[in-house]
mmCIF file of C-alpha atoms (C1' of nucleotides) in Angstrom:
data_model
loop_
_atom_site.group_PDB
_atom_site.id
_atom_site.type_symbol
_atom_site.label_atom_id
_atom_site.label_comp_id
_atom_site.label_asym_id
_atom_site.label_seq_id
_atom_site.Cartn_x
_atom_site.Cartn_y
_atom_site.Cartn_z
ATOM 1 C CA MET A 136 -21.731 8.518 124.291
ATOM 2 C CA VAL A 137 -21.147 8.816 127.901
ATOM 3 C CA MET A 138 -20.859 5.517 129.561
ATOM 4 C CA SER A 139 -19.206 6.156 132.661
ATOM 5 C CA MET A 140 -21.285 6.163 135.650
ATOM 6 C CA ASN A 141 -21.779 9.375 137.536
ATOM 7 C CA ARG A 142 -21.182 8.513 141.109
ATOM 8 C CA GLU A 143 -21.846 11.747 142.933
ATOM 9 C CA MET A 144 -19.928 12.520 146.512
ATOM 10 C CA THR A 145 -19.298 14.862 149.001
ATOM 11 C CA ILE A 146 -16.144 16.971 149.545
ATOM 12 C CA GLY A 147 -14.792 14.543 151.979
ATOM 13 C CA GLN A 148 -14.685 11.667 149.375
ATOM 14 C CA ALA A 149 -13.914 13.636 146.694
ATOM 15 C CA ALA A 150 -10.512 14.974 149.015
ATOM 16 C CA LYS A 151 -9.713 10.975 149.449
ATOM 17 C CA SER A 152 -10.022 10.690 145.709
ATOM 18 C CA SER A 153 -7.870 13.277 144.758
ATOM 19 C CA ALA A 154 -5.408 13.582 147.414
ATOM 20 C CA ILE A 155 -6.321 17.179 148.028
ATOM 21 C CA SER A 156 -7.578 18.505 151.301
ATOM 22 C CA ALA A 157 -11.200 19.326 151.647
ATOM 23 C CA LYS A 158 -9.949 22.631 152.923
ATOM 24 C CA MET A 159 -8.009 23.047 149.509
ATOM 25 C CA ILE A 160 -10.919 22.214 147.537
ATOM 26 C CA ARG A 161 -12.727 24.812 149.138
ATOM 27 C CA HIS A 162 -10.273 27.233 148.719
ATOM 28 C CA TYR A 163 -9.729 26.523 145.061
ATOM 29 C CA GLU A 164 -13.107 27.051 144.333
ATOM 30 C CA SER A 165 -13.072 30.493 146.198
ATOM 31 C CA ILE A 166 -10.178 31.611 143.956
ATOM 32 C CA GLY A 167 -12.229 30.719 140.981
ATOM 33 C CA LEU A 168 -9.529 27.429 140.012
ATOM 34 C CA LEU A 169 -12.902 25.481 140.059
ATOM 35 C CA PRO A 170 -15.820 26.356 139.144
ATOM 36 C CA LYS A 171 -18.599 26.579 141.834
ATOM 37 C CA ALA A 172 -19.413 22.973 143.177
ATOM 38 C CA GLN A 173 -22.959 21.725 142.797
ATOM 39 C CA ARG A 174 -24.971 21.345 146.235
ATOM 40 C CA THR A 175 -27.527 19.504 148.094
ATOM 41 C CA GLU A 176 -30.740 21.175 149.258
ATOM 42 C CA SER A 177 -28.868 21.340 152.795
ATOM 43 C CA GLY A 178 -25.975 23.168 151.156
ATOM 44 C CA TYR A 179 -23.378 20.228 151.089
ATOM 45 C CA ARG A 180 -21.029 19.916 148.023
ATOM 46 C CA LEU A 181 -21.237 17.565 145.563
ATOM 47 C CA TYR A 182 -18.584 16.010 143.090
ATOM 48 C CA ASP A 183 -18.695 13.554 140.274
ATOM 49 C CA ASP A 184 -16.040 11.790 138.632
ATOM 50 C CA ASN A 185 -15.102 14.823 136.219
ATOM 51 C CA ASP A 186 -14.620 17.017 139.059
ATOM 52 C CA VAL A 187 -12.342 14.377 140.530
ATOM 53 C CA HIS A 188 -10.535 14.175 137.100
ATOM 54 C CA THR A 189 -9.947 17.720 137.504
ATOM 55 C CA LEU A 190 -9.015 17.532 141.162
ATOM 56 C CA ARG A 191 -6.363 14.971 140.264
ATOM 57 C CA PHE A 192 -4.997 17.006 137.321
ATOM 58 C CA ILE A 193 -4.407 20.051 139.538
ATOM 59 C CA GLN A 194 -2.921 17.493 142.541
ATOM 60 C CA ARG A 195 -0.221 16.192 139.958
ATOM 61 C CA ALA A 196 0.265 19.732 138.708
ATOM 62 C CA ARG A 197 1.046 20.823 142.226
ATOM 63 C CA SER A 198 3.310 17.895 143.080
ATOM 64 C CA LEU A 199 5.432 19.089 139.785
ATOM 65 C CA GLY A 200 5.739 22.520 141.682
ATOM 66 C CA PHE A 201 3.319 24.601 139.185
ATOM 67 C CA PRO A 202 2.005 27.593 140.935
ATOM 68 C CA LEU A 203 -1.769 27.865 141.304
ATOM 69 C CA GLU A 204 -1.838 30.642 138.475
ATOM 70 C CA THR A 205 0.004 28.569 136.307
ATOM 71 C CA ILE A 206 -2.255 25.663 136.971
ATOM 72 C CA ARG A 207 -5.116 27.845 135.894
ATOM 73 C CA THR A 208 -3.584 28.432 132.652
ATOM 74 C CA LEU A 209 -2.916 24.593 132.377
ATOM 75 C CA LEU A 210 -6.496 23.807 133.099
ATOM 76 C CA ALA A 211 -7.634 26.120 130.229
ATOM 77 C CA LEU A 212 -5.547 25.088 127.899
ATOM 78 C CA TRP A 213 -6.151 21.166 128.834
ATOM 79 C CA ARG A 214 -9.953 21.903 128.071
ATOM 80 C CA ASN A 215 -9.022 23.909 125.063
ATOM 81 C CA ARG A 216 -9.038 21.934 121.605
ATOM 82 C CA ARG A 217 -7.558 24.494 119.855
ATOM 83 C CA ARG A 218 -4.473 24.775 121.934
ATOM 84 C CA SER A 219 -1.027 24.782 120.674
ATOM 85 C CA SER A 220 1.449 22.265 122.716
ATOM 86 C CA SER A 221 4.302 25.000 122.323
ATOM 87 C CA HIS A 222 2.140 27.167 124.719
ATOM 88 C CA VAL A 223 1.990 24.360 127.244
ATOM 89 C CA LYS A 224 5.968 23.397 126.831
ATOM 90 C CA ASP A 225 6.650 27.190 127.327
ATOM 91 C CA LEU A 226 5.068 27.266 130.729
ATOM 92 C CA ALA A 227 6.926 23.987 131.423
ATOM 93 C CA GLU A 228 10.090 25.021 130.569
ATOM 94 C CA ARG A 229 9.819 28.639 132.262
ATOM 95 C CA HIS A 230 8.639 26.788 135.422
ATOM 96 C CA ILE A 231 12.113 24.167 135.029
ATOM 97 C CA ALA A 232 14.226 27.461 134.685
ATOM 98 C CA ASP A 233 12.473 28.690 137.970
ATOM 99 C CA LEU A 234 13.276 25.706 139.869
ATOM 100 C CA GLU A 235 16.674 25.596 138.318
ATOM 101 C CA ARG A 236 17.417 29.301 139.792
ATOM 102 C CA LYS A 237 16.157 28.499 142.825
ATOM 103 C CA ILE A 238 18.096 25.112 143.414
ATOM 104 C CA ALA A 239 20.864 26.932 142.392
ATOM 105 C CA GLU A 240 20.871 29.295 144.961
ATOM 106 C CA MET A 241 20.317 27.033 147.617
ATOM 107 C CA GLN A 242 23.178 24.845 146.124
ATOM 108 C CA SER A 243 25.218 27.770 146.847
ATOM 109 C CA MET A 244 24.144 28.145 150.463
ATOM 110 C CA VAL A 245 24.850 24.432 150.921
ATOM 111 C CA ARG A 246 28.598 25.244 149.848
ATOM 112 C CA SER A 247 28.887 28.180 151.936
ATOM 113 C CA LEU A 248 27.409 26.149 155.130
ATOM 114 C CA LYS A 249 29.378 23.210 154.452
ATOM 115 C CA HIS A 250 32.541 25.139 153.964
ATOM 116 C CA LEU A 251 31.784 26.800 157.572
ATOM 117 C CA ALA A 252 30.823 23.869 159.292
ATOM 118 C CA HIS A 253 33.547 21.863 158.135
ATOM 119 C CA HIS A 254 36.034 24.306 160.008
ATOM 120 C CA CYS A 255 33.893 24.289 163.104
ATOM 121 C CA HIS A 256 35.166 22.353 165.775
ATOM 122 C CA GLY A 257 31.687 21.547 167.357
ATOM 123 C CA ASP A 258 32.739 21.050 170.727
ATOM 124 C CA ASP A 259 32.406 22.722 174.138
ATOM 125 C CA ARG A 260 34.498 25.806 172.954
ATOM 126 C CA PRO A 261 33.046 28.714 172.454
ATOM 127 C CA GLU A 262 35.448 29.662 169.215
ATOM 128 C CA CYS A 263 33.303 29.077 166.254
ATOM 129 C CA PRO A 264 34.184 30.013 162.549
ATOM 130 C CA ILE A 265 30.320 30.034 161.471
ATOM 131 C CA LEU A 266 29.448 32.760 163.845
ATOM 132 C CA ASP A 267 32.760 34.589 162.909
ATOM 133 C CA ASP A 268 31.836 34.549 159.384
ATOM 134 C CA LEU A 269 28.154 35.827 160.186
ATOM 135 C CA ALA A 270 29.845 38.452 162.217
ATOM 136 C CA GLY A 271 32.037 39.751 159.266
ATOM 137 C CA MET B 149 17.270 66.602 165.366
ATOM 138 C CA VAL B 150 19.602 65.904 167.905
ATOM 139 C CA MET B 151 22.889 63.963 166.605
ATOM 140 C CA SER B 152 25.409 63.200 168.977
ATOM 141 C CA MET B 153 29.127 62.847 167.116
ATOM 142 C CA ASN B 154 29.565 59.225 167.667
ATOM 143 C CA ARG B 155 28.252 57.844 164.700
ATOM 144 C CA GLU B 156 24.472 57.488 165.304
ATOM 145 C CA MET B 157 22.289 57.289 161.981
ATOM 146 C CA THR B 158 18.775 57.255 160.881
ATOM 147 C CA ILE B 159 17.189 54.043 159.775
ATOM 148 C CA GLY B 160 17.747 54.761 156.363
ATOM 149 C CA GLN B 161 21.067 54.739 156.793
ATOM 150 C CA ALA B 162 21.471 51.976 158.797
ATOM 151 C CA ALA B 163 19.649 50.290 156.009
ATOM 152 C CA LYS B 164 22.027 51.327 153.519
ATOM 153 C CA SER B 165 24.906 50.205 155.757
ATOM 154 C CA SER B 166 23.365 46.777 156.583
ATOM 155 C CA ALA B 167 21.713 45.779 153.416
ATOM 156 C CA ILE B 168 18.198 45.260 154.933
ATOM 157 C CA SER B 169 15.446 47.450 154.161
ATOM 158 C CA ALA B 170 14.136 50.215 156.804
ATOM 159 C CA LYS B 171 11.071 48.126 156.235
ATOM 160 C CA MET B 172 12.731 44.975 157.689
ATOM 161 C CA ILE B 173 14.605 46.780 160.287
ATOM 162 C CA ARG B 174 11.225 47.939 161.759
ATOM 163 C CA HIS B 175 9.888 44.395 161.466
ATOM 164 C CA TYR B 176 12.911 42.717 163.224
ATOM 165 C CA GLU B 177 12.385 45.203 166.230
ATOM 166 C CA SER B 178 8.674 44.520 166.327
ATOM 167 C CA ILE B 179 8.976 40.409 166.831
ATOM 168 C CA GLY B 180 12.097 41.328 169.334
ATOM 169 C CA LEU B 181 14.593 40.221 167.182
ATOM 170 C CA LEU B 182 16.442 43.179 167.612
ATOM 171 C CA PRO B 183 15.944 45.519 171.001
ATOM 172 C CA LYS B 184 13.957 48.360 170.597
ATOM 173 C CA ALA B 185 16.184 50.958 168.774
ATOM 174 C CA GLN B 186 16.982 54.497 170.654
ATOM 175 C CA ARG B 187 14.881 57.234 169.682
ATOM 176 C CA THR B 188 15.512 61.117 169.321
ATOM 177 C CA GLU B 189 13.071 63.527 170.957
ATOM 178 C CA SER B 190 10.847 63.540 167.735
ATOM 179 C CA GLY B 191 10.358 59.563 167.645
ATOM 180 C CA TYR B 192 13.060 58.897 164.747
ATOM 181 C CA ARG B 193 14.821 55.727 165.399
ATOM 182 C CA LEU B 194 18.906 55.784 165.989
ATOM 183 C CA TYR B 195 21.370 53.194 165.414
ATOM 184 C CA ASP B 196 25.219 53.401 165.884
ATOM 185 C CA ASP B 197 27.946 51.052 164.573
ATOM 186 C CA ASN B 198 26.855 48.397 167.386
ATOM 187 C CA ASP B 199 23.563 47.938 165.779
ATOM 188 C CA VAL B 200 24.743 48.019 162.223
ATOM 189 C CA HIS B 201 26.992 45.173 162.864
ATOM 190 C CA THR B 202 24.316 43.013 164.335
ATOM 191 C CA LEU B 203 22.172 44.123 161.484
ATOM 192 C CA ARG B 204 24.919 42.896 158.907
ATOM 193 C CA PHE B 205 25.134 39.559 160.714
ATOM 194 C CA ILE B 206 21.300 39.344 160.185
ATOM 195 C CA GLN B 207 21.735 39.956 156.718
ATOM 196 C CA ARG B 208 24.591 37.388 156.234
ATOM 197 C CA ALA B 209 22.832 34.854 158.082
ATOM 198 C CA ARG B 210 19.527 35.581 155.732
ATOM 199 C CA SER B 211 21.840 35.131 152.746
ATOM 200 C CA LEU B 212 22.480 31.525 153.964
ATOM 201 C CA GLY B 213 18.797 31.046 154.172
ATOM 202 C CA PHE B 214 18.524 30.628 158.043
ATOM 203 C CA PRO B 215 14.922 31.181 159.234
ATOM 204 C CA LEU B 216 14.799 33.920 161.610
ATOM 205 C CA GLU B 217 13.845 32.037 164.416
ATOM 206 C CA THR B 218 17.269 30.204 163.882
ATOM 207 C CA ILE B 219 18.934 33.368 163.457
ATOM 208 C CA ARG B 220 17.383 34.778 166.803
ATOM 209 C CA THR B 221 19.235 31.638 168.665
ATOM 210 C CA LEU B 222 22.471 32.458 166.410
ATOM 211 C CA LEU B 223 22.274 35.975 167.708
ATOM 212 C CA ALA B 224 22.125 34.906 171.445
ATOM 213 C CA LEU B 225 24.885 32.367 170.682
ATOM 214 C CA TRP B 226 27.219 35.388 169.027
ATOM 215 C CA ARG B 227 26.441 37.301 172.469
ATOM 216 C CA ASN B 228 26.957 34.487 174.599
ATOM 217 C CA ARG B 229 30.866 33.793 175.471
ATOM 218 C CA ARG B 230 29.998 30.605 177.365
ATOM 219 C CA ARG B 231 28.479 28.822 174.242
ATOM 220 C CA SER B 232 29.555 25.911 172.804
ATOM 221 C CA SER B 233 30.551 25.745 169.190
ATOM 222 C CA SER B 234 28.732 22.440 168.822
ATOM 223 C CA HIS B 235 25.473 24.189 169.425
ATOM 224 C CA VAL B 236 26.295 26.407 166.510
ATOM 225 C CA LYS B 237 27.655 23.538 164.157
ATOM 226 C CA ASP B 238 24.260 21.656 165.051
ATOM 227 C CA LEU B 239 21.909 24.656 163.881
ATOM 228 C CA ALA B 240 24.228 24.876 160.646
ATOM 229 C CA GLU B 241 23.983 21.029 159.772
ATOM 230 C CA ARG B 242 20.181 21.034 160.585
ATOM 231 C CA HIS B 243 19.954 23.825 158.119
ATOM 232 C CA ILE B 244 21.907 22.244 155.324
ATOM 233 C CA ALA B 245 19.961 19.006 156.072
ATOM 234 C CA ASP B 246 16.813 21.059 155.401
ATOM 235 C CA LEU B 247 17.989 22.850 152.320
ATOM 236 C CA GLU B 248 19.067 19.534 150.815
ATOM 237 C CA ARG B 249 15.887 17.946 151.245
ATOM 238 C CA LYS B 250 14.117 21.090 149.634
ATOM 239 C CA ILE B 251 16.960 20.814 146.718
ATOM 240 C CA ALA B 252 16.205 17.171 146.265
ATOM 241 C CA GLU B 253 12.526 17.555 146.352
ATOM 242 C CA MET B 254 12.987 20.271 143.316
ATOM 243 C CA GLN B 255 15.550 18.193 141.438
ATOM 244 C CA SER B 256 12.878 15.332 141.248
ATOM 245 C CA MET B 257 10.466 17.821 139.773
ATOM 246 C CA VAL B 258 12.989 18.952 137.183
ATOM 247 C CA ARG B 259 13.537 15.544 136.303
ATOM 248 C CA SER B 260 9.939 14.840 135.490
ATOM 249 C CA LEU B 261 9.277 17.862 133.868
ATOM 250 C CA LYS B 262 12.271 17.689 131.528
ATOM 251 C CA HIS B 263 11.150 14.006 130.843
ATOM 252 C CA LEU B 264 7.951 15.413 129.674
ATOM 253 C CA ALA B 265 8.975 18.698 127.972
ATOM 254 C CA HIS B 266 11.434 16.221 125.795
ATOM 255 C CA HIS B 267 8.535 14.651 124.405
ATOM 256 C CA CYS B 268 6.195 17.536 123.671
ATOM 257 C CA HIS B 269 6.629 18.688 120.228
ATOM 258 C CA GLY B 270 6.008 22.432 121.108
ATOM 259 C CA ASP B 271 4.487 23.109 118.064
ATOM 260 C CA ASP B 272 1.218 24.584 116.748
ATOM 261 C CA ARG B 273 -1.083 21.022 117.536
ATOM 262 C CA PRO B 274 -2.939 20.607 120.373
ATOM 263 C CA GLU B 275 -1.413 16.890 121.110
ATOM 264 C CA CYS B 276 0.844 17.492 124.338
ATOM 265 C CA PRO B 277 2.539 14.641 126.807
ATOM 266 C CA ILE B 278 2.741 17.199 129.338
ATOM 267 C CA LEU B 279 -1.208 17.730 129.666
ATOM 268 C CA ASP B 280 -1.551 13.925 129.262
ATOM 269 C CA ASP B 281 0.437 13.385 132.089
ATOM 270 C CA LEU B 282 -1.543 15.949 134.232
ATOM 271 C CA ALA B 283 -4.587 14.206 133.250
ATOM 272 C CA GLY B 284 -3.320 10.999 134.312
ATOM 273 C "C1'" DA C 89 -33.529 10.756 170.100
ATOM 274 C "C1'" DT C 90 -29.034 10.670 170.660
ATOM 275 C "C1'" DG C 91 -24.195 10.322 169.102
ATOM 276 C "C1'" DG C 92 -20.470 10.836 166.135
ATOM 277 C "C1'" DA C 93 -18.876 11.700 161.676
ATOM 278 C "C1'" DC C 94 -19.574 14.499 158.635
ATOM 279 C "C1'" DC C 95 -20.722 19.556 156.224
ATOM 280 C "C1'" DC C 96 -21.059 24.623 156.433
ATOM 281 C "C1'" DT C 97 -18.773 29.651 156.972
ATOM 282 C "C1'" DC C 98 -15.425 32.490 158.793
ATOM 283 C "C1'" DC C 99 -11.638 33.822 161.195
ATOM 284 C "C1'" DC C 100 -6.607 33.444 162.056
ATOM 285 C "C1'" DA C 101 -1.633 31.702 161.567
ATOM 286 C "C1'" DT C 102 2.381 30.590 159.182
ATOM 287 C "C1'" DC C 103 7.033 32.771 156.649
ATOM 288 C "C1'" DA C 104 9.435 36.940 154.932
ATOM 289 C "C1'" DT C 105 8.774 40.784 152.570
ATOM 290 C "C1'" DG C 106 6.982 44.823 150.253
ATOM 291 C "C1'" DG C 107 3.205 48.492 148.969
ATOM 292 C "C1'" DG C 108 0.978 52.141 150.259
ATOM 293 C "C1'" DA C 109 -1.698 55.714 152.939
ATOM 294 C "C1'" DA C 110 -1.868 59.397 156.467
ATOM 295 C "C1'" DG C 111 0.892 62.539 158.828
ATOM 296 C "C1'" DG C 112 5.073 64.212 161.273
ATOM 297 C "C1'" DT C 113 10.145 66.195 161.221
ATOM 298 C "C1'" DC C 114 13.921 68.456 159.306
ATOM 299 C "C1'" DA C 115 17.290 70.725 156.268
ATOM 300 C "C1'" DA C 116 18.134 73.683 152.508
ATOM 301 C "C1'" DG C 117 17.094 77.314 149.289
ATOM 302 C "C1'" DG C 118 14.135 81.024 147.649
ATOM 303 C "C1'" DC D 233 10.320 83.172 157.256
ATOM 304 C "C1'" DC D 234 8.180 79.860 154.790
ATOM 305 C "C1'" DT D 235 8.025 76.522 151.031
ATOM 306 C "C1'" DT D 236 9.915 71.874 149.295
ATOM 307 C "C1'" DG D 237 11.191 67.523 149.074
ATOM 308 C "C1'" DA D 238 13.592 63.993 151.339
ATOM 309 C "C1'" DC D 239 12.904 61.849 155.117
ATOM 310 C "C1'" DC D 240 10.484 59.490 159.237
ATOM 311 C "C1'" DT D 241 6.533 57.420 161.897
ATOM 312 C "C1'" DT D 242 2.411 54.013 162.700
ATOM 313 C "C1'" DC D 243 -1.050 51.196 160.521
ATOM 314 C "C1'" DC D 244 -3.357 48.231 157.600
ATOM 315 C "C1'" DC D 245 -3.051 44.912 153.481
ATOM 316 C "C1'" DA D 246 -1.163 41.550 150.158
ATOM 317 C "C1'" DT D 247 1.792 37.757 148.650
ATOM 318 C "C1'" DG D 248 1.410 32.070 148.316
ATOM 319 C "C1'" DA D 249 -0.054 27.498 149.597
ATOM 320 C "C1'" DT D 250 -1.837 25.394 153.444
ATOM 321 C "C1'" DG D 251 -3.683 24.444 157.777
ATOM 322 C "C1'" DG D 252 -6.169 24.612 162.711
ATOM 323 C "C1'" DG D 253 -9.872 25.478 164.958
ATOM 324 C "C1'" DA D 254 -14.419 27.796 166.471
ATOM 325 C "C1'" DG D 255 -19.578 27.791 166.315
ATOM 326 C "C1'" DG D 256 -23.022 25.697 164.014
ATOM 327 C "C1'" DG D 257 -25.714 22.544 160.916
ATOM 328 C "C1'" DT D 258 -26.637 17.755 158.977
ATOM 329 C "C1'" DC D 259 -27.138 12.882 158.031
ATOM 330 C "C1'" DC D 260 -27.490 8.099 159.627
ATOM 331 C "C1'" DA D 261 -26.987 4.353 162.279
ATOM 332 C "C1'" DT D 262 -27.973 2.503 166.710
#
DNA sequence: ATGGACCCTCCCATCATGGGAAGGTCAAGG
DNA sequence: CCTTGACCTTCCCATGATGGGAGGGTCCAT
């Protein structure tokens, strides 16, 4: 049933194919996010298309901001045919809530900063409402 | 411990007065953000109202999200009577731009995640558009 | 055989913060 | 006076995700 070619490649090529740096691929392996890679006799890591598929999964999850520990769970769910989609959705929704909390925090900072900056002349003189605010 | 009358206090009290942990106050001193504190004969750090004023300045700046290196500059400007407010305003505006960039990044993640979560049934079955997306 | 482009491991840095160990100091109450 | 507990000290380690770089081995094409 396996009809795909099993092209093997070194870590540099896997890195290019997945947009994850070789440094990070080694790191993910070291923390057990990835299984230990195959090695050549001389110790070079070898990756096949399946490995690259996993790497891309991780890359996409990282690009959505998922922390590595959550990605560890997502990978397990991905591989588990008896998973429930509610588990995955729950992880996504918690992550969304996390992001929205951080966004709100930063937006509040931006509002305050813009207010302060708006009142600052921004010229050669020392008077500055921004510093006045920080000084309390 | 010799405590003079002009409102000198230990690090724990300075921490309470400034809402910066004792741990962080020591750290700020170690990286030169704060000058070395006075010490009692037995080695306890001592802080006066002026020091607490500086600590509150730092606390307020941190609460607006300024990184410590920028706060180092802000402190110098605060103490410099020949500063130009444009310098301060510039720092604030760069910080605003930084925050807005990060906010936009996270909002983009949230948009994608909400879209995916919206299409996920979130039930007992394994089918999951979120994992399908991550898997590419 | 040589050079350059890979690969390996190991250590260190970032950024801001906290935890905790091991030990010294101080004030209050028995 | 001595104990107790709440402070204080320094030092090391951890977080999360990533990168830099040293020192050394491997592979391939010229």
